[in-house]
């Protein structure tokens, strides 16, 4: 896998205004590929590219904005055109989920560049796998990325599959010394309660009701995935150059979401 983003557009023309705009604003020099899958046009006139990338320029933009880009390209060689879609997500797993929902084979996008931070434990791997394979189960309500100390990212999502406490917080914390990160899931009755917890942090992150007895299952599933070679997902967004030095603050809850 190369760090360079190659969309293989050649002389193709954008198929619609949205693709033209996306291509005009696409700066490959800002992006580092973490996972990618490309198809060739065998027997058909269409080929695709799916890429998860970290946008290094995001750290200098609006504080807290997501840094993980999910990129999908569809090329129609019979018409000499392409479509380009690019969306941003707070974590690698949610970017992978978007690509899987838009046609990428799950196993082709699960392996990522191991030059970046690695998951610290099997529970992290299991939660990431759960997000990747969740389909349209989660509606993201907001997120925040903080890549200086304290190094963390959180996503607040509504879980349509939860019978209790449907608002979920996915809290990712990085350890620069160990070069690893952890991901944990918390459950709340309302979005306001989730944001209050993110503001306060005086109590442990409340586990989802369905986790009772399932932490071990998540770890076991992750361990099996490791033995099959489909886990060990690295994290890029927590290992980029930080903004200029200044006062260190705990990330704000971002109540503007």
XYZ file of C-alpha atoms in Angstrom:
257
model
C 0.000 0.000 0.000
C 1.279 3.459 -0.878
C 0.764 6.611 1.134
C 0.017 8.423 -2.140
C -3.597 8.790 -3.223
C -3.994 7.616 -6.822
C -7.531 7.859 -8.212
C -6.528 6.786 -11.747
C -8.697 9.374 -13.476
C -6.447 9.875 -16.495
C -8.347 11.777 -19.198
C -11.766 11.009 -17.723
C -14.225 13.858 -17.244
C -16.494 14.397 -14.207
C -19.941 12.937 -14.804
C -21.821 15.587 -12.815
C -21.331 18.943 -11.065
C -20.857 17.296 -7.663
C -17.973 15.185 -8.982
C -16.458 18.207 -10.711
C -16.568 20.172 -7.459
C -15.141 17.282 -5.419
C -12.301 16.808 -7.895
C -11.526 20.530 -7.949
C -11.215 20.556 -4.154
C -9.292 17.288 -3.955
C -5.693 17.809 -2.809
C -3.907 14.466 -2.713
C -0.855 16.042 -1.066
C -2.938 16.608 2.084
C -4.048 12.978 2.282
C -2.348 9.814 3.518
C -3.902 6.543 2.395
C -4.729 4.141 5.229
C -6.703 1.517 3.316
C -7.638 1.189 -0.341
C -9.308 -1.159 -2.788
C -9.342 -0.821 -6.584
C -11.233 -2.842 -9.187
C -10.435 -3.272 -12.858
C -12.941 -3.084 -15.710
C -12.985 -6.804 -16.606
C -15.824 -7.484 -19.039
C -17.555 -4.258 -18.075
C -16.855 -0.626 -18.673
C -16.888 0.339 -14.994
C -14.130 0.273 -12.390
C -14.029 1.569 -8.827
C -11.658 2.862 -6.157
C -12.376 2.976 -2.427
C -9.945 4.776 -0.120
C -9.752 5.621 3.577
C -7.309 8.476 4.109
C -6.192 10.852 6.809
C -6.416 14.539 5.899
C -3.392 16.205 7.449
C -4.664 19.683 6.567
C -7.660 19.252 8.894
C -5.477 19.754 11.952
C -4.921 23.361 10.840
C -8.579 24.036 10.063
C -11.636 24.422 12.275
C -10.795 22.865 15.687
C -12.496 19.534 16.257
C -13.419 18.831 12.631
C -13.227 15.160 11.481
C -9.998 14.149 9.768
C -10.752 10.733 8.238
C -11.799 10.873 4.561
C -13.802 8.147 2.824
C -13.321 8.391 -0.943
C -15.261 6.523 -3.631
C -14.532 6.781 -7.367
C -16.570 5.123 -10.116
C -15.168 5.244 -13.660
C -17.329 4.662 -16.729
C -14.898 3.937 -19.541
C -17.664 3.720 -22.138
C -18.591 7.356 -21.464
C -15.079 8.459 -20.498
C -16.447 9.874 -17.212
C -16.041 9.438 -13.460
C -18.018 10.152 -10.311
C -16.181 11.149 -7.127
C -17.655 11.129 -3.627
C -15.776 12.225 -0.508
C -17.111 12.284 3.047
C -15.433 12.981 6.391
C -15.672 10.917 9.582
C -14.154 11.154 13.045
C -12.743 7.620 13.107
C -11.418 5.067 10.660
C -14.189 2.584 11.460
C -16.989 4.996 10.523
C -15.166 5.867 7.273
C -14.840 2.153 6.493
C -18.524 1.668 7.271
C -19.482 4.355 4.738
C -17.372 2.735 2.023
C -18.781 -0.727 2.748
C -22.312 0.679 2.505
C -21.332 2.171 -0.865
C -20.166 -1.076 -2.390
C -16.690 -1.855 -1.089
C -16.133 -5.478 0.001
C -15.627 -5.378 3.809
C -12.529 -7.558 3.801
C -10.854 -5.291 1.229
C -11.027 -2.153 3.333
C -10.441 -3.620 6.822
C -6.636 -3.841 6.606
C -4.952 -0.485 7.146
C -1.478 1.011 7.071
C 0.474 -0.270 10.072
C 2.774 2.766 10.155
C 0.195 4.502 12.336
C -1.199 3.933 15.814
C -2.451 0.429 16.577
C -5.401 -0.675 18.741
C -4.279 -1.276 22.303
C -6.562 -4.228 23.039
C -9.052 -6.704 21.607
C -12.032 -4.750 22.936
C -10.981 -1.825 20.741
C -10.680 -4.125 17.725
C -14.089 -5.660 18.458
C -15.855 -2.288 18.737
C -14.269 -1.123 15.479
C -15.412 -4.289 13.735
C -18.924 -3.743 15.117
C -18.999 -0.204 13.657
C -17.599 -1.272 10.283
C -20.217 -3.986 9.881
C -23.181 -2.048 11.337
C -24.718 -1.008 8.020
C -27.017 1.975 8.532
C -27.598 1.204 12.218
C -25.880 4.364 13.500
C -26.898 7.953 12.762
C -23.978 10.208 13.654
C -25.139 13.252 15.634
C -21.767 14.900 16.132
C -18.068 14.356 16.715
C -14.852 16.008 17.780
C -11.208 15.282 17.033
C -8.401 16.597 19.215
C -4.916 15.608 18.032
C -2.878 17.455 20.651
C -2.682 16.564 24.337
C -5.089 15.112 25.469
C -5.216 13.082 22.266
C -8.801 11.909 21.762
C -11.704 11.634 19.345
C -15.344 11.088 20.142
C -18.448 10.365 18.095
C -22.034 10.650 19.354
C -24.449 8.442 17.412
C -28.030 7.225 17.634
C -28.256 3.434 17.616
C -31.439 2.292 15.862
C -30.804 -1.254 17.041
C -30.741 -0.415 20.762
C -33.868 -1.055 22.831
C -32.399 0.914 25.761
C -30.065 3.925 25.994
C -29.967 4.479 22.206
C -27.486 7.390 22.254
C -23.956 6.012 21.995
C -20.638 7.701 22.644
C -17.564 6.213 20.968
C -14.529 7.570 22.796
C -11.109 7.008 21.275
C -8.008 7.911 23.287
C -4.455 7.813 21.982
C -1.191 7.026 23.739
C 1.719 8.642 21.885
C 4.328 6.827 23.964
C 2.901 3.342 23.402
C 1.846 4.278 19.836
C -1.589 2.759 20.511
C -5.175 3.853 21.087
C -8.267 2.529 22.835
C -11.902 2.781 21.748
C -14.782 2.459 24.208
C -18.559 2.623 23.794
C -20.895 4.355 26.242
C -24.708 4.419 26.331
C -27.066 7.253 27.293
C -30.809 7.839 27.250
C -30.539 11.225 25.515
C -28.086 13.245 23.464
C -28.055 15.914 26.183
C -26.968 13.330 28.760
C -24.167 12.166 26.466
C -22.903 15.719 25.970
C -23.135 16.394 29.703
C -20.899 13.382 30.349
C -18.395 14.558 27.731
C -18.303 17.939 29.494
C -17.907 16.514 32.979
C -16.075 13.134 32.907
C -16.479 12.777 36.693
C -18.009 9.286 36.365
C -17.015 6.257 34.275
C -18.355 5.991 30.744
C -21.603 4.002 31.206
C -21.554 0.684 29.391
C -24.396 -0.220 27.025
C -27.020 -2.479 28.665
C -26.298 -5.211 26.130
C -22.647 -5.270 27.216
C -23.501 -7.269 30.305
C -21.559 -10.412 29.714
C -20.618 -9.315 26.198
C -17.250 -7.665 26.810
C -15.714 -11.109 26.721
C -17.582 -11.906 23.521
C -16.243 -8.759 21.868
C -12.715 -9.674 22.925
C -13.145 -13.252 21.728
C -14.485 -12.086 18.378
C -11.599 -9.681 18.009
C -9.092 -12.393 18.886
C -10.616 -14.671 16.245
C -10.455 -11.841 13.738
C -6.782 -11.321 14.577
C -6.052 -15.009 13.988
C -7.767 -14.694 10.601
C -5.674 -11.645 9.777
C -8.559 -9.169 9.493
C -7.915 -6.907 12.468
C -5.119 -4.857 13.960
C -6.593 -1.669 12.556
C -4.219 1.279 12.950
C -5.259 4.835 13.684
C -3.811 7.747 11.760
C -5.587 10.818 12.997
C -3.939 10.656 16.406
C -0.433 10.553 15.016
C -0.205 13.726 12.964
C 1.619 16.998 13.521
C -0.119 18.999 16.214
C -1.172 22.648 15.949
C 1.202 25.327 17.252
C 1.866 25.200 20.977
C -0.658 26.936 23.194
C -2.793 26.411 26.270
C -3.845 22.775 26.652
C -7.551 22.185 27.196
C -9.771 19.159 27.411
C -11.765 18.987 24.191
C -15.012 20.933 24.345
C -18.199 18.921 23.987
C -19.090 20.748 20.801
C -22.685 21.543 21.670
C -23.150 23.264 18.362
C -23.765 19.866 16.753
